[in-house]
Amino acid sequence: MTKRNYHPETLSVRAGSALTELGENSEALFLNSSFRFKSAAQAAARFGGTEPGNIYSRFTNPTVRMFQDKLAALEGAEHCVATSSGMSAILACVMGLCNTGDHIVASRSIFGTSVQLFTNILKRWGLEVTLVSLTDPEQWQAAVRPNTKLFFVETPSNPLTEICDIAVLADIAHKHGAHLVVDNCFCTPAIQRPLEWGADIIIHSATKYIDGQGRVLGGAVLGSKALMEPVYGFLRTAGVTMSAFNAWVFLKGLETLHVRMEAHARNALGLAQWLETKPQVARVFYPGLQSHPQHHIALRQQANGGGIVSFEVKPKANQTEKEAAWALIDSTKLISITANLGDAKSTITHPATTTHSRITPEARAEAGIRDNLVRVAVGLEHLDDLKADLQLG
Ligand SMILES: *Cc1c(COP(=O)(O)O)cnc(C)c1O
C-alpha cells in the first residue's frame, strides 16, 4: 500500500498490515522469540544482512514491524524504531545519536523523568544538558555550543500546555548542525505531525494515546533511515525492545486513533470553556482557548487543542492552594485519580505533589506550576458527566 495516496484516517486503519496467506483480516500476534532458517546458508545471509527477514524478536518481529510501519506512515517518517517504553525511546535516541561530551539543549518543561534521565543519569556518562524555556527561541539560540547535537522539546508541554513554534526551533537547530527532537506524546500524529514543520526526530510514549485504553507500555523513535540506523543499532544490542504482545495492542489502538483524538479534544475544549466561566477557577490552560498565550501557534501547528486541560483552583478562606486543589480532586467520584493520561477514562492529577514533586519548589515556581494547579486528561465519557463530577456548580 503506497502511503501518500491515502488520507490519515485510512492509514490508521490500513497502513503497515502484513497479512499472511492464512487469510486473517486482523493483524496477527507473532508471539515467538526466534525464527527458523531453511539452511545454514540462509541463517548466515540473514545475520549478514544480505537477505531481509526475521531472526530473533529482540530486533525483528513481524507484529512489531507492522506497528512500526503503521506509525511511520502516520507521522510521515521514513523509519520507526519501537521500544519497550517512552523512556527507553528517549534513551535509545540519545544513545544512538550522541557521544560523550555532546551537548543537548532541552525544554525545561519536558516530562519530569526525561529531565531526570538527562541531568542525573546521562550526565554521569559525559553528556552536557542545558534546560531553557520552551517558548523563548532566543534562549535556544543562546544555549547552542559547538558540541550541541540535539534540541529536545515536548509541545504542548505537561501540565501547562505551553506550545513552541516547531519550525522556528528547527531552523535554529539546523543552522548549528543540530537535530530537533519532538516528543509528540500529547498530540499524536492525528493532531500534529512535527516532521512537516521541520523536526528531525519524533519520540512517542505509546503508553498514552496510541494505546488509548491504559493497558500496556511502549515507545517509538521516528525519523529518516540515516538517523534511525544508530538508534536501531542501540536497540538491537541493548534490548530495549517492544514486546510483540504490546505491539499488537498498539496496532489495534492506532486503528481508532483519529476518532478517539477528535473526541478527546472535543470534550477537552468543552470542559476548558466551561471551566473559564467558573468563579472558583482562577486560570485555565488549554491550547484551544483564545486566552492561551500560544493559541495562534496551536491553530497553525495542531488540528485541535488535544485532550489535556489544566486549571488553577481559587482557595477558599482558610485553605492553602494545595488544600484547594486536593479538595477538588478528592471530591470527584467518576474521574480517576491517577497520573496517567491518554486513557478513555478521564484522569485527574495534582502535578505539584505527583508528576512534578521531584523538582524543587523553586524550579516548580519558575516553571509556573503552582500548588493550586490541577490537570485533567479528558477521556471519552459524556462531557456533562465530567462537568458534574468536578462539582463547580
Ligand atoms: C509518559 C511520558 C513519557 C514516558 O513514557 P513511558 O511510556 O511511561 O516510559 C515520555 N514523554 C511524555 C510526554 C510522557 O507523557
Coordinates of N, CA and C in Angstrom, one line a residue, residues 263-264 266-268 270-271 274 334-335 344-346 376 378-390:
A263 N -12.5 13.0 19.6 CA -13.5 13.0 20.7 C -12.8 13.5 22.0
H264 N -11.5 13.2 22.3 CA -10.8 13.7 23.4 C -10.8 15.2 23.4
R266 N -12.6 17.3 21.6 CA -14.0 18.0 21.7 C -14.4 18.1 23.2
N267 N -14.2 17.0 23.9 CA -14.6 17.0 25.3 C -13.7 18.0 26.1
A268 N -12.4 18.0 25.7 CA -11.4 18.9 26.5 C -11.8 20.4 26.2
G270 N -14.7 21.6 25.4 CA -15.9 21.9 26.1 C -15.7 22.1 27.6
L271 N -14.8 21.3 28.2 CA -14.5 21.4 29.6 C -13.8 22.7 29.9
W274 N -16.0 25.7 29.7 CA -16.9 25.7 30.9 C -16.1 26.2 32.1
L334 N -16.2 10.1 39.6 CA -16.1 9.4 38.4 C -14.6 9.4 37.8
I335 N -14.1 10.6 37.8 CA -12.7 10.8 37.2 C -11.7 10.1 38.1
A344 N -9.1 6.3 27.8 CA -10.6 6.6 27.6 C -11.2 7.1 28.8
K345 N -10.7 6.6 30.0 CA -11.1 7.1 31.3 C -10.5 8.4 31.6
S346 N -11.2 9.5 32.0 CA -10.6 10.7 32.4 C -9.8 10.5 33.7
V376 N -6.4 17.7 34.2 CA -7.3 16.7 33.8 C -6.9 16.2 32.4
V378 N -8.6 14.6 29.7 CA -10.0 14.4 29.5 C -10.3 13.1 28.6
G379 N -11.1 12.3 29.1 CA -11.4 11.0 28.5 C -12.6 11.1 27.6
L380 N -13.2 9.9 27.4 CA -14.3 9.8 26.4 C -15.7 9.6 27.0
E381 N -15.8 9.9 28.3 CA -17.1 10.0 29.0 C -17.9 11.1 28.4
H382 N -19.2 11.2 28.7 CA -20.0 12.3 28.3 C -19.6 13.6 29.0
L383 N -19.4 14.7 28.3 CA -19.0 15.9 28.9 C -19.8 16.4 30.1
D384 N -21.1 16.2 30.0 CA -21.9 16.7 31.1 C -21.6 15.9 32.4
D385 N -21.3 14.7 32.3 CA -20.9 13.9 33.5 C -19.6 14.3 34.1
L386 N -18.7 14.7 33.2 CA -17.4 15.2 33.7 C -17.5 16.5 34.4
K387 N -18.4 17.4 33.8 CA -18.6 18.7 34.5 C -19.3 18.5 35.8
A388 N -20.2 17.6 35.9 CA -20.9 17.3 37.2 C -20.0 16.8 38.2
D389 N -19.0 16.0 37.7 CA -18.1 15.3 38.7 C -17.1 16.3 39.3
L390 N -16.8 17.4 38.6 CA -15.9 18.4 39.2 C -16.6 19.4 40.2

